[in-house]
Amino acid sequence: MSIASKYDPAATEAKWYAYWMEHKLFSSKVDPNKEPYVITMPPPNVTGVLHMGHMLNNTIQDVLIRRARMQGKNALWVPGTDHASIATETKVVNLLKEQGIDKKSLTREKFLDHAWEWKEKYGGIILDQLKKLGASCDWDRTAFTMDAGLSDAVISVFVDLHQKGKIYRGIRMVNWDPKGKTALSDDEVITKEIASKLYYIKYQIEGTGNEFLTIATTRPETIMADVAICVNPNDPRFTHLKGKKAIVPLINKAIPIIEDEYVDMEFGTGCLKVTPAHDINDYELGLKHKLEVIDILNDDGTLNEKAQILVGEDRFVARKMIGKKLKEIDQLEKIEDYKSNVGHSERTDAVIEPKLSLQWFLKMDEITKPAQKAVMEDIIQLYPPKFKNMYRAWMDNVRDWCISRQLWWGHRIPAYHLPNGEFVVAKTAEEALQLANEQFDGTFTLADLKQDEDVLDTWFSSWLWPISVFDPEVFTTGKPNEELKYYYPTNDLVTAPEILFFWVARMIIAGYEYMGEKPFKNVYLTGIVRDKLGRKMSKSLGNSPDPLDLIAQNGADGVRTGMLFSSPAGNDLPYDDKLVEQGRNFANKIWNAFRLVKGWEIDPNLDGSANASSIAWFENRFNQALEEINAHFEKFRISDALMTTYKLVWGDFCSWYLEMIKPEYQHPIDQATYDKTIALFEDILKILHPFMPFISEELWHQIKERSPEESLILASWPTEKGFDSKIIEEANQVFEVVSQVRNLRASKGLSPKEAFDLTVKTENQGIYERFSAILSKLANLSSLSFGQKVENAVSFVVKSDECFIPMGDAINVEEEKANIQKELDYTKGFLNSVMKKLSNERFVAGAPEKVIEMERKKQADAEAKIKVLEESLAKL
């Protein structure tokens, strides 16, 4: 089979993805004889298109699933999408607006027809894009959070939790999104520091002509909703105002002056305007003092009739107008610039309004306890573990979850309101009717029932994801089917830290509530992909490349490896185009290495014994690297696993091994060495496959024709066989000599073809004798000898061995002294860094014995090298 001179990623990727799909190599079925390994994809929003965060997240998932498959596990990666209530409804509303259609003019059913039409047209785009990345999902299992079965599961859970008394309906202060016109849970609010203004407003004391209280506020537009002014009872400045009233400017309404120690005497003016309808703390204060609640804002953030003035104006327009009006009547003392933390809607970016609203809530005090214990006791492990503290803080301070949303797209709440003002909760209208007549001894008909208008929070469906994708009926039957018994709990969840509470914590809560078991064993929290300036990549900033363009330019394998070169768990990824270019170059390096080997002519009669030491070294080096790679995977150090693989392939295999065994120009290679090299290359392709599935599969089939069952995606992951560290250390010493000789040639401007005589002063002559053929070949030596210092020679030190290359009259003593001094300074600096580590008690106590041993060896080598360098310098 001929191999093309250049690697063509586009053709290769299209060919092999189609091949894997055609032969169903991603599929998984229940098999009691095999250990399952399961990942459920964090379902991207149907509104989404592939961005850099998806690229990183799904590459990591695919790396894990491909390796598990090669380990002989029954690997299953379940894909799917989330209906994303607010985001999708916003998209559809905007699309209809472009067509001249107002949502208000449509019935709920007609609007939902438009929404489903939009979903069918655009909802699968992101999953198709993930295929370009190489995602090896079982696509036959693709789920959608509003599929019939999954929707039934959501309704069943709502009914069940309501029957258990864990879901209730009540008026509470909620986060209101005026743009989305819906309530949000606390976790859907993003706090941002913004430049604001602090308005100092003068309230006249009732019955006085010129006595005023000054109150500082960032929200002058809410003064019409003020119901009291509060001062601290211990504040001597205001004791004379006890029992008096103040006049709200512009509307001339008298409100009481009350006292409460809640007011901080040192903050602002020491006076607080109390506006229970528009501030959560004021609301609590209002409850305590039995104050009136006046809500002056419409759902869209405009002022309503209760405001008395500026009715219909937007809240922010009203803010400026109120400031202007107060100035005109001389009741605005001053305006100051002010930095304030303001909540924004995660979906629409609108500034949140605290709002009293009748909503549905899930009690979180008891239901969260098993989920908190699971993470705190490492039954579920977070990677990196630093997120445990964040998780505990959220659980310790968890508030009841507002689960209702004032939208049409989503799972409609299964509550049915009756003419008598009561309601019943049931899965269907028919069940609700029967329940209503039983509960209220009535003769209601279906026409009397009015289903609740609200839908459930998107996360109320996706918190069931690891269960519902396998058996949505279990929430009704209580009996798990064979799939759920086999695949649950899943293994690893890969997701972003920002949805640790939105989604991860809630899945754990649901897992224990309905399965009595954790939903997954490990949670790998990725970092955020940022640009060179440290900004989060986003379309709005224009700092994010199009992932599909990156794949077109660099190949999927190049992008996958580029994303992983610098992405430790939980830490942000500083993205640079050079990373994916490095990934692309890596793919080309592998391709060219294979072309080199396949281009050699083979002579079956040649003796290959001269290559025995080279083969032995690389076999040991491979096994050493394999052990490191497996250890990295066990600790979810995916980036480190890739870097170990990269160094093994680029450095050890391509730069050293192939150079060691490569036959001279137009000379053949022996059969045994060739066969062994191909076998080693196959092992390399195996450890490359999870990271670079396309090029590795292509070369796997280039080696020889193979059936679908023999594809690399199904090949066995290499087995650890142990390694001889002595051979590796000796080879590394020889490689350093080779590098020093090459550097010397380059520094002197000499041709690589000019052979050198090398004399080594050493107590370990055997090392050089064992690798003499390799040393002579790679360093281009005319002779290798052992002895004492050679006159008129350039010298360098490797470990404690001193190497001499005669240069005759060309030697420059001052230059040599400078070079030795430079190396001496470097080695002393290196030793100093090692000693700092070894003198650190925490490092010595906490590091594995192997690591300490390695540092002590570095210390001994550096000390020996310093001694030889100092002696050489003294002689010069």
PDB file of N, CA and C in Angstrom, residues 453-522:
ATOM      1  N   GLU A 453     -49.683  27.918  33.994  1.00  0.00           N
ATOM      2  CA  GLU A 453     -49.084  28.490  32.779  1.00  0.00           C
ATOM      3  C   GLU A 453     -47.561  28.324  32.739  1.00  0.00           C
ATOM      4  N   ASP A 454     -46.938  28.154  33.899  1.00  0.00           N
ATOM      5  CA  ASP A 454     -45.467  28.163  33.961  1.00  0.00           C
ATOM      6  C   ASP A 454     -44.859  26.845  33.495  1.00  0.00           C
ATOM      7  N   VAL A 455     -43.585  26.932  33.099  1.00  0.00           N
ATOM      8  CA  VAL A 455     -42.809  25.722  32.803  1.00  0.00           C
ATOM      9  C   VAL A 455     -41.739  25.577  33.876  1.00  0.00           C
ATOM     10  N   LEU A 456     -41.091  24.427  33.861  1.00  0.00           N
ATOM     11  CA  LEU A 456     -40.058  24.145  34.853  1.00  0.00           C
ATOM     12  C   LEU A 456     -38.689  24.647  34.396  1.00  0.00           C
ATOM     13  N   ASP A 457     -37.891  25.017  35.363  1.00  0.00           N
ATOM     14  CA  ASP A 457     -36.500  25.392  35.109  1.00  0.00           C
ATOM     15  C   ASP A 457     -35.836  24.287  34.275  1.00  0.00           C
ATOM     16  N   THR A 458     -35.051  24.694  33.293  1.00  0.00           N
ATOM     17  CA  THR A 458     -34.349  23.731  32.425  1.00  0.00           C
ATOM     18  C   THR A 458     -33.596  22.682  33.238  1.00  0.00           C
ATOM     19  N   TRP A 459     -32.959  23.131  34.331  1.00  0.00           N
ATOM     20  CA  TRP A 459     -32.139  22.188  35.115  1.00  0.00           C
ATOM     21  C   TRP A 459     -32.980  21.136  35.822  1.00  0.00           C
ATOM     22  N   PHE A 460     -34.307  21.365  35.925  1.00  0.00           N
ATOM     23  CA  PHE A 460     -35.173  20.392  36.578  1.00  0.00           C
ATOM     24  C   PHE A 460     -35.345  19.146  35.701  1.00  0.00           C
ATOM     25  N   SER A 461     -35.017  19.271  34.417  1.00  0.00           N
ATOM     26  CA  SER A 461     -35.031  18.079  33.560  1.00  0.00           C
ATOM     27  C   SER A 461     -33.630  17.486  33.457  1.00  0.00           C
ATOM     28  N   SER A 462     -32.620  18.344  33.298  1.00  0.00           N
ATOM     29  CA  SER A 462     -31.273  17.809  33.094  1.00  0.00           C
ATOM     30  C   SER A 462     -30.667  17.234  34.374  1.00  0.00           C
ATOM     31  N   TRP A 463     -31.274  17.502  35.539  1.00  0.00           N
ATOM     32  CA  TRP A 463     -30.740  16.884  36.763  1.00  0.00           C
ATOM     33  C   TRP A 463     -31.051  15.382  36.804  1.00  0.00           C
ATOM     34  N   LEU A 464     -31.949  14.935  35.918  1.00  0.00           N
ATOM     35  CA  LEU A 464     -32.292  13.500  35.845  1.00  0.00           C
ATOM     36  C   LEU A 464     -31.485  12.770  34.764  1.00  0.00           C
ATOM     37  N   TRP A 465     -30.663  13.510  34.024  1.00  0.00           N
ATOM     38  CA  TRP A 465     -29.996  13.034  32.807  1.00  0.00           C
ATOM     39  C   TRP A 465     -29.310  11.669  32.933  1.00  0.00           C
ATOM     40  N   PRO A 466     -28.436  11.418  33.933  1.00  0.00           N
ATOM     41  CA  PRO A 466     -27.736  10.119  33.989  1.00  0.00           C
ATOM     42  C   PRO A 466     -28.670   8.935  34.236  1.00  0.00           C
ATOM     43  N   ILE A 467     -29.900   9.229  34.657  1.00  0.00           N
ATOM     44  CA  ILE A 467     -30.896   8.165  34.879  1.00  0.00           C
ATOM     45  C   ILE A 467     -31.836   8.084  33.685  1.00  0.00           C
ATOM     46  N   SER A 468     -32.387   9.228  33.291  1.00  0.00           N
ATOM     47  CA  SER A 468     -33.465   9.233  32.286  1.00  0.00           C
ATOM     48  C   SER A 468     -32.988   8.800  30.896  1.00  0.00           C
ATOM     49  N   VAL A 469     -31.710   8.986  30.571  1.00  0.00           N
ATOM     50  CA  VAL A 469     -31.247   8.552  29.239  1.00  0.00           C
ATOM     51  C   VAL A 469     -31.250   7.032  29.113  1.00  0.00           C
ATOM     52  N   PHE A 470     -31.280   6.326  30.246  1.00  0.00           N
ATOM     53  CA  PHE A 470     -31.304   4.861  30.203  1.00  0.00           C
ATOM     54  C   PHE A 470     -32.692   4.294  30.494  1.00  0.00           C
ATOM     55  N   ASP A 471     -33.414   4.929  31.413  1.00  0.00           N
ATOM     56  CA  ASP A 471     -34.710   4.376  31.791  1.00  0.00           C
ATOM     57  C   ASP A 471     -35.617   5.482  32.324  1.00  0.00           C
ATOM     58  N   PRO A 472     -36.241   6.246  31.428  1.00  0.00           N
ATOM     59  CA  PRO A 472     -37.109   7.337  31.911  1.00  0.00           C
ATOM     60  C   PRO A 472     -38.319   6.835  32.686  1.00  0.00           C
ATOM     61  N   GLU A 473     -38.685   5.572  32.493  1.00  0.00           N
ATOM     62  CA  GLU A 473     -39.879   5.053  33.161  1.00  0.00           C
ATOM     63  C   GLU A 473     -39.635   4.689  34.621  1.00  0.00           C
ATOM     64  N   VAL A 474     -38.345   4.640  35.032  1.00  0.00           N
ATOM     65  CA  VAL A 474     -38.051   4.216  36.404  1.00  0.00           C
ATOM     66  C   VAL A 474     -38.673   5.157  37.426  1.00  0.00           C
ATOM     67  N   PHE A 475     -38.895   6.425  37.057  1.00  0.00           N
ATOM     68  CA  PHE A 475     -39.472   7.388  37.991  1.00  0.00           C
ATOM     69  C   PHE A 475     -40.956   7.100  38.232  1.00  0.00           C
ATOM     70  N   THR A 476     -41.535   6.329  37.327  1.00  0.00           N
ATOM     71  CA  THR A 476     -42.938   5.923  37.494  1.00  0.00           C
ATOM     72  C   THR A 476     -43.025   4.537  38.106  1.00  0.00           C
ATOM     73  N   THR A 477     -42.223   3.602  37.577  1.00  0.00           N
ATOM     74  CA  THR A 477     -42.297   2.203  38.017  1.00  0.00           C
ATOM     75  C   THR A 477     -41.540   1.948  39.310  1.00  0.00           C
ATOM     76  N   GLY A 478     -40.450   2.709  39.514  1.00  0.00           N
ATOM     77  CA  GLY A 478     -39.602   2.451  40.678  1.00  0.00           C
ATOM     78  C   GLY A 478     -38.714   1.240  40.493  1.00  0.00           C
ATOM     79  N   LYS A 479     -38.814   0.585  39.313  1.00  0.00           N
ATOM     80  CA  LYS A 479     -38.010  -0.623  39.051  1.00  0.00           C
ATOM     81  C   LYS A 479     -37.097  -0.362  37.856  1.00  0.00           C
ATOM     82  N   PRO A 480     -35.783  -0.303  38.082  1.00  0.00           N
ATOM     83  CA  PRO A 480     -34.862  -0.024  36.968  1.00  0.00           C
ATOM     84  C   PRO A 480     -34.845  -1.143  35.944  1.00  0.00           C
ATOM     85  N   ASN A 481     -34.769  -0.759  34.667  1.00  0.00           N
ATOM     86  CA  ASN A 481     -34.658  -1.774  33.614  1.00  0.00           C
ATOM     87  C   ASN A 481     -33.219  -2.289  33.540  1.00  0.00           C
ATOM     88  N   GLU A 482     -32.975  -3.229  32.620  1.00  0.00           N
ATOM     89  CA  GLU A 482     -31.659  -3.864  32.527  1.00  0.00           C
ATOM     90  C   GLU A 482     -30.568  -2.853  32.176  1.00  0.00           C
ATOM     91  N   GLU A 483     -30.894  -1.892  31.312  1.00  0.00           N
ATOM     92  CA  GLU A 483     -29.896  -0.888  30.911  1.00  0.00           C
ATOM     93  C   GLU A 483     -29.459  -0.049  32.100  1.00  0.00           C
ATOM     94  N   LEU A 484     -30.426   0.422  32.873  1.00  0.00           N
ATOM     95  CA  LEU A 484     -30.099   1.268  34.019  1.00  0.00           C
ATOM     96  C   LEU A 484     -29.293   0.482  35.058  1.00  0.00           C
ATOM     97  N   LYS A 485     -29.674  -0.768  35.281  1.00  0.00           N
ATOM     98  CA  LYS A 485     -28.932  -1.607  36.239  1.00  0.00           C
ATOM     99  C   LYS A 485     -27.487  -1.787  35.799  1.00  0.00           C
ATOM    100  N   TYR A 486     -27.281  -1.906  34.490  1.00  0.00           N
ATOM    101  CA  TYR A 486     -25.941  -2.187  33.957  1.00  0.00           C
ATOM    102  C   TYR A 486     -25.081  -0.929  33.855  1.00  0.00           C
ATOM    103  N   TYR A 487     -25.659   0.163  33.325  1.00  0.00           N
ATOM    104  CA  TYR A 487     -24.858   1.358  33.021  1.00  0.00           C
ATOM    105  C   TYR A 487     -24.776   2.366  34.170  1.00  0.00           C
ATOM    106  N   TYR A 488     -25.657   2.265  35.184  1.00  0.00           N
ATOM    107  CA  TYR A 488     -25.691   3.226  36.284  1.00  0.00           C
ATOM    108  C   TYR A 488     -25.066   2.613  37.525  1.00  0.00           C
ATOM    109  N   PRO A 489     -24.244   3.351  38.293  1.00  0.00           N
ATOM    110  CA  PRO A 489     -23.830   4.730  38.046  1.00  0.00           C
ATOM    111  C   PRO A 489     -22.821   4.820  36.894  1.00  0.00           C
ATOM    112  N   THR A 490     -22.794   5.971  36.249  1.00  0.00           N
ATOM    113  CA  THR A 490     -21.832   6.189  35.174  1.00  0.00           C
ATOM    114  C   THR A 490     -20.455   6.410  35.793  1.00  0.00           C
ATOM    115  N   ASN A 491     -19.456   6.549  34.944  1.00  0.00           N
ATOM    116  CA  ASN A 491     -18.081   6.645  35.460  1.00  0.00           C
ATOM    117  C   ASN A 491     -17.601   8.083  35.650  1.00  0.00           C
ATOM    118  N   ASP A 492     -17.399   8.757  34.544  1.00  0.00           N
ATOM    119  CA  ASP A 492     -16.778  10.080  34.609  1.00  0.00           C
ATOM    120  C   ASP A 492     -17.678  11.135  33.983  1.00  0.00           C
ATOM    121  N   LEU A 493     -17.738  12.272  34.635  1.00  0.00           N
ATOM    122  CA  LEU A 493     -18.451  13.425  34.092  1.00  0.00           C
ATOM    123  C   LEU A 493     -17.415  14.505  33.816  1.00  0.00           C
ATOM    124  N   VAL A 494     -17.424  15.027  32.605  1.00  0.00           N
ATOM    125  CA  VAL A 494     -16.502  16.108  32.236  1.00  0.00           C
ATOM    126  C   VAL A 494     -17.341  17.359  31.981  1.00  0.00           C
ATOM    127  N   THR A 495     -17.118  18.386  32.763  1.00  0.00           N
ATOM    128  CA  THR A 495     -17.944  19.584  32.614  1.00  0.00           C
ATOM    129  C   THR A 495     -17.198  20.808  33.113  1.00  0.00           C
ATOM    130  N   ALA A 496     -17.857  21.958  33.049  1.00  0.00           N
ATOM    131  CA  ALA A 496     -17.223  23.218  33.419  1.00  0.00           C
ATOM    132  C   ALA A 496     -17.573  23.587  34.863  1.00  0.00           C
ATOM    133  N   PRO A 497     -16.650  24.217  35.579  1.00  0.00           N
ATOM    134  CA  PRO A 497     -16.910  24.564  36.981  1.00  0.00           C
ATOM    135  C   PRO A 497     -18.111  25.472  37.163  1.00  0.00           C
ATOM    136  N   GLU A 498     -18.432  26.282  36.131  1.00  0.00           N
ATOM    137  CA  GLU A 498     -19.537  27.225  36.316  1.00  0.00           C
ATOM    138  C   GLU A 498     -20.900  26.547  36.432  1.00  0.00           C
ATOM    139  N   ILE A 499     -20.993  25.242  36.079  1.00  0.00           N
ATOM    140  CA  ILE A 499     -22.290  24.562  36.290  1.00  0.00           C
ATOM    141  C   ILE A 499     -22.177  23.476  37.366  1.00  0.00           C
ATOM    142  N   LEU A 500     -21.208  23.669  38.264  1.00  0.00           N
ATOM    143  CA  LEU A 500     -21.053  22.735  39.385  1.00  0.00           C
ATOM    144  C   LEU A 500     -22.332  22.691  40.227  1.00  0.00           C
ATOM    145  N   PHE A 501     -22.997  23.838  40.381  1.00  0.00           N
ATOM    146  CA  PHE A 501     -24.216  23.879  41.196  1.00  0.00           C
ATOM    147  C   PHE A 501     -25.474  23.775  40.334  1.00  0.00           C
ATOM    148  N   PHE A 502     -25.463  24.482  39.195  1.00  0.00           N
ATOM    149  CA  PHE A 502     -26.594  24.391  38.269  1.00  0.00           C
ATOM    150  C   PHE A 502     -26.975  22.934  38.028  1.00  0.00           C
ATOM    151  N   TRP A 503     -25.953  22.142  37.728  1.00  0.00           N
ATOM    152  CA  TRP A 503     -26.209  20.827  37.153  1.00  0.00           C
ATOM    153  C   TRP A 503     -25.580  19.685  37.947  1.00  0.00           C
ATOM    154  N   VAL A 504     -24.276  19.771  38.223  1.00  0.00           N
ATOM    155  CA  VAL A 504     -23.577  18.642  38.849  1.00  0.00           C
ATOM    156  C   VAL A 504     -24.182  18.317  40.211  1.00  0.00           C
ATOM    157  N   ALA A 505     -24.274  19.327  41.069  1.00  0.00           N
ATOM    158  CA  ALA A 505     -24.810  19.083  42.420  1.00  0.00           C
ATOM    159  C   ALA A 505     -26.239  18.544  42.357  1.00  0.00           C
ATOM    160  N   ARG A 506     -27.030  19.083  41.425  1.00  0.00           N
ATOM    161  CA  ARG A 506     -28.427  18.660  41.342  1.00  0.00           C
ATOM    162  C   ARG A 506     -28.558  17.244  40.803  1.00  0.00           C
ATOM    163  N   MET A 507     -27.663  16.835  39.888  1.00  0.00           N
ATOM    164  CA  MET A 507     -27.679  15.436  39.434  1.00  0.00           C
ATOM    165  C   MET A 507     -27.361  14.492  40.587  1.00  0.00           C
ATOM    166  N   ILE A 508     -26.431  14.920  41.440  1.00  0.00           N
ATOM    167  CA  ILE A 508     -26.080  14.087  42.598  1.00  0.00           C
ATOM    168  C   ILE A 508     -27.275  13.985  43.536  1.00  0.00           C
ATOM    169  N   ILE A 509     -27.964  15.118  43.743  1.00  0.00           N
ATOM    170  CA  ILE A 509     -29.167  15.117  44.593  1.00  0.00           C
ATOM    171  C   ILE A 509     -30.206  14.141  44.035  1.00  0.00           C
ATOM    172  N   ALA A 510     -30.481  14.242  42.719  1.00  0.00           N
ATOM    173  CA  ALA A 510     -31.488  13.374  42.090  1.00  0.00           C
ATOM    174  C   ALA A 510     -31.056  11.913  42.126  1.00  0.00           C
ATOM    175  N   GLY A 511     -29.753  11.668  41.952  1.00  0.00           N
ATOM    176  CA  GLY A 511     -29.246  10.290  41.971  1.00  0.00           C
ATOM    177  C   GLY A 511     -29.537   9.604  43.293  1.00  0.00           C
ATOM    178  N   TYR A 512     -29.273  10.300  44.381  1.00  0.00           N
ATOM    179  CA  TYR A 512     -29.523   9.701  45.693  1.00  0.00           C
ATOM    180  C   TYR A 512     -31.014   9.644  46.014  1.00  0.00           C
ATOM    181  N   GLU A 513     -31.777  10.624  45.536  1.00  0.00           N
ATOM    182  CA  GLU A 513     -33.219  10.647  45.813  1.00  0.00           C
ATOM    183  C   GLU A 513     -33.939   9.501  45.100  1.00  0.00           C
ATOM    184  N   TYR A 514     -33.502   9.203  43.859  1.00  0.00           N
ATOM    185  CA  TYR A 514     -34.262   8.227  43.063  1.00  0.00           C
ATOM    186  C   TYR A 514     -33.557   6.892  42.824  1.00  0.00           C
ATOM    187  N   MET A 515     -32.244   6.849  42.993  1.00  0.00           N
ATOM    188  CA  MET A 515     -31.532   5.580  42.809  1.00  0.00           C
ATOM    189  C   MET A 515     -30.856   5.118  44.097  1.00  0.00           C
ATOM    190  N   GLY A 516     -30.795   6.020  45.069  1.00  0.00           N
ATOM    191  CA  GLY A 516     -30.083   5.695  46.305  1.00  0.00           C
ATOM    192  C   GLY A 516     -28.604   5.489  46.052  1.00  0.00           C
ATOM    193  N   GLU A 517     -28.105   6.097  44.990  1.00  0.00           N
ATOM    194  CA  GLU A 517     -26.738   5.838  44.547  1.00  0.00           C
ATOM    195  C   GLU A 517     -26.207   7.053  43.792  1.00  0.00           C
ATOM    196  N   LYS A 518     -24.915   7.252  43.853  1.00  0.00           N
ATOM    197  CA  LYS A 518     -24.287   8.358  43.119  1.00  0.00           C
ATOM    198  C   LYS A 518     -24.518   8.196  41.622  1.00  0.00           C
ATOM    199  N   PRO A 519     -24.607   9.303  40.860  1.00  0.00           N
ATOM    200  CA  PRO A 519     -24.826   9.195  39.411  1.00  0.00           C
ATOM    201  C   PRO A 519     -23.543   8.975  38.614  1.00  0.00           C
ATOM    202  N   PHE A 520     -22.389   9.292  39.227  1.00  0.00           N
ATOM    203  CA  PHE A 520     -21.085   9.114  38.567  1.00  0.00           C
ATOM    204  C   PHE A 520     -20.028   9.018  39.655  1.00  0.00           C
ATOM    205  N   LYS A 521     -18.846   8.508  39.269  1.00  0.00           N
ATOM    206  CA  LYS A 521     -17.776   8.299  40.255  1.00  0.00           C
ATOM    207  C   LYS A 521     -16.830   9.488  40.331  1.00  0.00           C
ATOM    208  N   ASN A 522     -16.559  10.105  39.170  1.00  0.00           N
ATOM    209  CA  ASN A 522     -15.586  11.198  39.108  1.00  0.00           C
ATOM    210  C   ASN A 522     -16.163  12.370  38.319  1.00  0.00           C
TER     211      ASN A 522
END
